[in-house]
Amino acid sequence: MIESVRGCLKPGDHACGLSDEERWILRAASTGVTDRELASRLGVAASTANARKQGAYDKLRRYLEKQGFRSESVDQLGLGG
């Protein structure tokens, strides 16, 4: 599963349906960047940054489930939490 996540986060990989911005948001969030920091970098409100992050997590979660990973396993990654 980790390799599938890494593949989704590679620039230019559109198989999982993430935009380049969504990939960037997920990579930044994985390093501990806060919603306020994301918002500042994106030029949007923190609530908008959070909504975009949650949307990206949802896309990644759906992609992993389509790849055959069980919901419970995907939830253990803590996506969107």
Short mmCIF file of N, CA and C in Angstrom, two decimals:
data_model
loop_
_atom_site.label_atom_id
_atom_site.label_comp_id
_atom_site.label_asym_id
_atom_site.label_seq_id
_atom_site.Cartn_x
_atom_site.Cartn_y
_atom_site.Cartn_z
N MET A 1 0.82 -1.19 0.00
CA MET A 1 0.00 0.00 0.00
C MET A 1 0.87 1.26 0.00
N ILE A 2 1.95 1.24 0.75
CA ILE A 2 2.83 2.42 0.82
C ILE A 2 3.38 2.76 -0.56
N GLU A 3 3.72 1.75 -1.33
CA GLU A 3 4.24 2.01 -2.69
C GLU A 3 3.16 2.63 -3.56
N SER A 4 1.92 2.25 -3.38
CA SER A 4 0.82 2.86 -4.13
C SER A 4 0.67 4.33 -3.76
N VAL A 5 0.78 4.63 -2.48
CA VAL A 5 0.69 6.03 -2.03
C VAL A 5 1.86 6.82 -2.61
N ARG A 6 3.05 6.28 -2.52
CA ARG A 6 4.22 6.98 -3.07
C ARG A 6 4.06 7.23 -4.56
N GLY A 7 3.53 6.24 -5.27
CA GLY A 7 3.32 6.40 -6.70
C GLY A 7 2.34 7.51 -7.00
N CYS A 8 1.30 7.61 -6.21
CA CYS A 8 0.30 8.67 -6.39
C CYS A 8 0.90 10.05 -6.17
N LEU A 9 1.87 10.13 -5.30
CA LEU A 9 2.43 11.43 -4.95
C LEU A 9 3.57 11.87 -5.86
N LYS A 10 3.95 11.00 -6.80
CA LYS A 10 5.01 11.38 -7.74
C LYS A 10 4.49 12.43 -8.71
N PRO A 11 5.29 13.46 -8.97
CA PRO A 11 4.86 14.48 -9.95
C PRO A 11 4.58 13.84 -11.31
N GLY A 12 3.50 14.26 -11.92
CA GLY A 12 3.17 13.79 -13.26
C GLY A 12 2.40 12.49 -13.32
N ASP A 13 2.21 11.80 -12.18
CA ASP A 13 1.44 10.55 -12.17
C ASP A 13 -0.03 10.90 -12.00
N HIS A 14 -0.81 10.71 -13.05
CA HIS A 14 -2.21 11.07 -12.98
C HIS A 14 -3.13 9.85 -12.88
N ALA A 15 -2.56 8.67 -12.68
CA ALA A 15 -3.35 7.45 -12.61
C ALA A 15 -4.32 7.46 -11.42
N CYS A 16 -3.94 8.12 -10.34
CA CYS A 16 -4.80 8.11 -9.16
C CYS A 16 -5.76 9.29 -9.12
N GLY A 17 -5.69 10.17 -10.10
CA GLY A 17 -6.65 11.26 -10.21
C GLY A 17 -6.33 12.51 -9.43
N LEU A 18 -5.14 12.59 -8.84
CA LEU A 18 -4.75 13.78 -8.10
C LEU A 18 -4.16 14.82 -9.04
N SER A 19 -4.51 16.08 -8.80
CA SER A 19 -3.89 17.16 -9.57
C SER A 19 -2.49 17.43 -8.98
N ASP A 20 -1.71 18.20 -9.70
CA ASP A 20 -0.38 18.55 -9.18
C ASP A 20 -0.49 19.30 -7.86
N GLU A 21 -1.48 20.19 -7.76
CA GLU A 21 -1.67 20.93 -6.50
C GLU A 21 -2.05 19.99 -5.36
N GLU A 22 -2.93 19.03 -5.63
CA GLU A 22 -3.33 18.08 -4.58
C GLU A 22 -2.14 17.24 -4.13
N ARG A 23 -1.29 16.84 -5.08
CA ARG A 23 -0.08 16.09 -4.71
C ARG A 23 0.80 16.93 -3.81
N TRP A 24 0.98 18.20 -4.19
CA TRP A 24 1.81 19.10 -3.39
C TRP A 24 1.24 19.26 -1.98
N ILE A 25 -0.08 19.44 -1.90
CA ILE A 25 -0.74 19.60 -0.60
C ILE A 25 -0.52 18.37 0.27
N LEU A 26 -0.69 17.19 -0.28
CA LEU A 26 -0.51 15.96 0.51
C LEU A 26 0.94 15.78 0.94
N ARG A 27 1.88 16.08 0.03
CA ARG A 27 3.30 15.98 0.42
C ARG A 27 3.61 16.97 1.53
N ALA A 28 3.10 18.20 1.41
CA ALA A 28 3.35 19.21 2.44
C ALA A 28 2.72 18.79 3.76
N ALA A 29 1.48 18.31 3.72
CA ALA A 29 0.80 17.88 4.94
C ALA A 29 1.54 16.73 5.61
N SER A 30 2.13 15.86 4.81
CA SER A 30 2.85 14.71 5.38
C SER A 30 4.12 15.13 6.11
N THR A 31 4.60 16.35 5.84
CA THR A 31 5.79 16.84 6.53
C THR A 31 5.44 17.71 7.73
N GLY A 32 4.13 17.85 8.01
CA GLY A 32 3.71 18.60 9.19
C GLY A 32 3.30 20.04 8.93
N VAL A 33 3.20 20.43 7.67
CA VAL A 33 2.77 21.79 7.35
C VAL A 33 1.32 21.96 7.81
N THR A 34 1.04 23.04 8.52
CA THR A 34 -0.31 23.28 9.04
C THR A 34 -1.22 23.84 7.96
N ASP A 35 -2.52 23.83 8.25
CA ASP A 35 -3.48 24.41 7.31
C ASP A 35 -3.21 25.89 7.09
N ARG A 36 -2.81 26.60 8.13
CA ARG A 36 -2.48 28.02 7.98
C ARG A 36 -1.28 28.22 7.06
N GLU A 37 -0.28 27.36 7.21
CA GLU A 37 0.89 27.46 6.33
C GLU A 37 0.52 27.12 4.90
N LEU A 38 -0.29 26.07 4.73
CA LEU A 38 -0.77 25.73 3.39
C LEU A 38 -1.52 26.90 2.79
N ALA A 39 -2.41 27.50 3.59
CA ALA A 39 -3.22 28.62 3.12
C ALA A 39 -2.34 29.77 2.66
N SER A 40 -1.32 30.07 3.43
CA SER A 40 -0.41 31.16 3.08
C SER A 40 0.28 30.89 1.76
N ARG A 41 0.74 29.67 1.58
CA ARG A 41 1.45 29.31 0.35
C ARG A 41 0.52 29.26 -0.87
N LEU A 42 -0.75 28.90 -0.61
CA LEU A 42 -1.72 28.80 -1.71
C LEU A 42 -2.45 30.12 -1.96
N GLY A 43 -2.35 31.04 -1.01
CA GLY A 43 -3.05 32.32 -1.15
C GLY A 43 -4.55 32.21 -0.93
N VAL A 44 -4.95 31.33 -0.02
CA VAL A 44 -6.37 31.11 0.28
C VAL A 44 -6.56 31.12 1.80
N ALA A 45 -7.80 31.06 2.25
CA ALA A 45 -8.12 30.97 3.68
C ALA A 45 -7.73 29.59 4.20
N ALA A 46 -7.45 29.50 5.50
CA ALA A 46 -7.09 28.22 6.11
C ALA A 46 -8.19 27.18 5.94
N SER A 47 -9.44 27.62 6.01
CA SER A 47 -10.56 26.68 5.84
C SER A 47 -10.58 26.13 4.41
N THR A 48 -10.23 26.96 3.44
CA THR A 48 -10.16 26.51 2.05
C THR A 48 -9.01 25.53 1.86
N ALA A 49 -7.88 25.83 2.48
CA ALA A 49 -6.73 24.92 2.40
C ALA A 49 -7.09 23.57 3.00
N ASN A 50 -7.79 23.60 4.14
CA ASN A 50 -8.20 22.35 4.77
C ASN A 50 -9.15 21.57 3.88
N ALA A 51 -10.09 22.27 3.25
CA ALA A 51 -11.05 21.60 2.36
C ALA A 51 -10.33 20.96 1.18
N ARG A 52 -9.34 21.65 0.63
CA ARG A 52 -8.57 21.09 -0.49
C ARG A 52 -7.78 19.88 -0.03
N LYS A 53 -7.21 19.95 1.17
CA LYS A 53 -6.45 18.82 1.71
C LYS A 53 -7.36 17.62 1.91
N GLN A 54 -8.53 17.85 2.50
CA GLN A 54 -9.48 16.75 2.72
C GLN A 54 -9.94 16.14 1.40
N GLY A 55 -10.16 16.98 0.41
CA GLY A 55 -10.54 16.47 -0.91
C GLY A 55 -9.46 15.60 -1.51
N ALA A 56 -8.20 16.01 -1.35
CA ALA A 56 -7.08 15.22 -1.86
C ALA A 56 -6.98 13.89 -1.12
N TYR A 57 -7.15 13.93 0.22
CA TYR A 57 -7.15 12.69 1.00
C TYR A 57 -8.26 11.75 0.53
N ASP A 58 -9.43 12.31 0.28
CA ASP A 58 -10.56 11.49 -0.18
C ASP A 58 -10.26 10.82 -1.52
N LYS A 59 -9.67 11.57 -2.45
CA LYS A 59 -9.30 10.99 -3.75
C LYS A 59 -8.29 9.87 -3.58
N LEU A 60 -7.29 10.11 -2.73
CA LEU A 60 -6.28 9.08 -2.50
C LEU A 60 -6.90 7.85 -1.85
N ARG A 61 -7.78 8.06 -0.89
CA ARG A 61 -8.45 6.93 -0.22
C ARG A 61 -9.26 6.11 -1.22
N ARG A 62 -10.02 6.79 -2.08
CA ARG A 62 -10.84 6.08 -3.09
C ARG A 62 -9.94 5.30 -4.05
N TYR A 63 -8.83 5.91 -4.47
CA TYR A 63 -7.90 5.23 -5.37
C TYR A 63 -7.36 3.96 -4.72
N LEU A 64 -6.95 4.05 -3.47
CA LEU A 64 -6.40 2.88 -2.79
C LEU A 64 -7.45 1.78 -2.65
N GLU A 65 -8.68 2.17 -2.36
CA GLU A 65 -9.74 1.17 -2.26
C GLU A 65 -10.00 0.50 -3.61
N LYS A 66 -9.92 1.26 -4.70
CA LYS A 66 -10.08 0.68 -6.04
C LYS A 66 -8.93 -0.26 -6.38
N GLN A 67 -7.77 -0.03 -5.77
CA GLN A 67 -6.63 -0.90 -6.00
C GLN A 67 -6.71 -2.20 -5.19
N GLY A 68 -7.78 -2.32 -4.41
CA GLY A 68 -8.01 -3.56 -3.67
C GLY A 68 -7.60 -3.52 -2.22
N PHE A 69 -7.16 -2.37 -1.74
CA PHE A 69 -6.83 -2.26 -0.32
C PHE A 69 -8.12 -2.10 0.47
N ARG A 70 -8.23 -2.84 1.54
CA ARG A 70 -9.44 -2.80 2.36
C ARG A 70 -9.56 -1.45 3.06
N SER A 71 -10.79 -1.04 3.28
CA SER A 71 -11.07 0.24 3.94
C SER A 71 -10.34 0.35 5.28
N GLU A 72 -10.33 -0.73 6.03
CA GLU A 72 -9.69 -0.72 7.34
C GLU A 72 -8.20 -0.44 7.22
N SER A 73 -7.57 -1.02 6.21
CA SER A 73 -6.14 -0.81 6.00
C SER A 73 -5.87 0.63 5.61
N VAL A 74 -6.72 1.16 4.75
CA VAL A 74 -6.56 2.55 4.31
C VAL A 74 -6.75 3.48 5.50
N ASP A 75 -7.74 3.21 6.34
CA ASP A 75 -7.99 4.04 7.52
C ASP A 75 -6.80 4.04 8.48
N GLN A 76 -6.06 2.94 8.54
CA GLN A 76 -4.90 2.88 9.41
C GLN A 76 -3.80 3.85 9.00
N LEU A 77 -3.82 4.28 7.74
CA LEU A 77 -2.84 5.28 7.29
C LEU A 77 -3.11 6.65 7.88
N GLY A 78 -4.32 6.83 8.39
CA GLY A 78 -4.68 8.12 8.97
C GLY A 78 -4.97 9.19 7.95
N LEU A 79 -5.39 8.81 6.75
CA LEU A 79 -5.67 9.78 5.72
C LEU A 79 -6.89 10.60 6.08
N GLY A 80 -6.69 11.89 6.04
CA GLY A 80 -7.80 12.80 6.30
C GLY A 80 -8.07 13.06 7.76
N GLY A 81 -7.25 12.52 8.61
CA GLY A 81 -7.50 12.72 10.04
C GLY A 81 -6.66 13.76 10.66
#
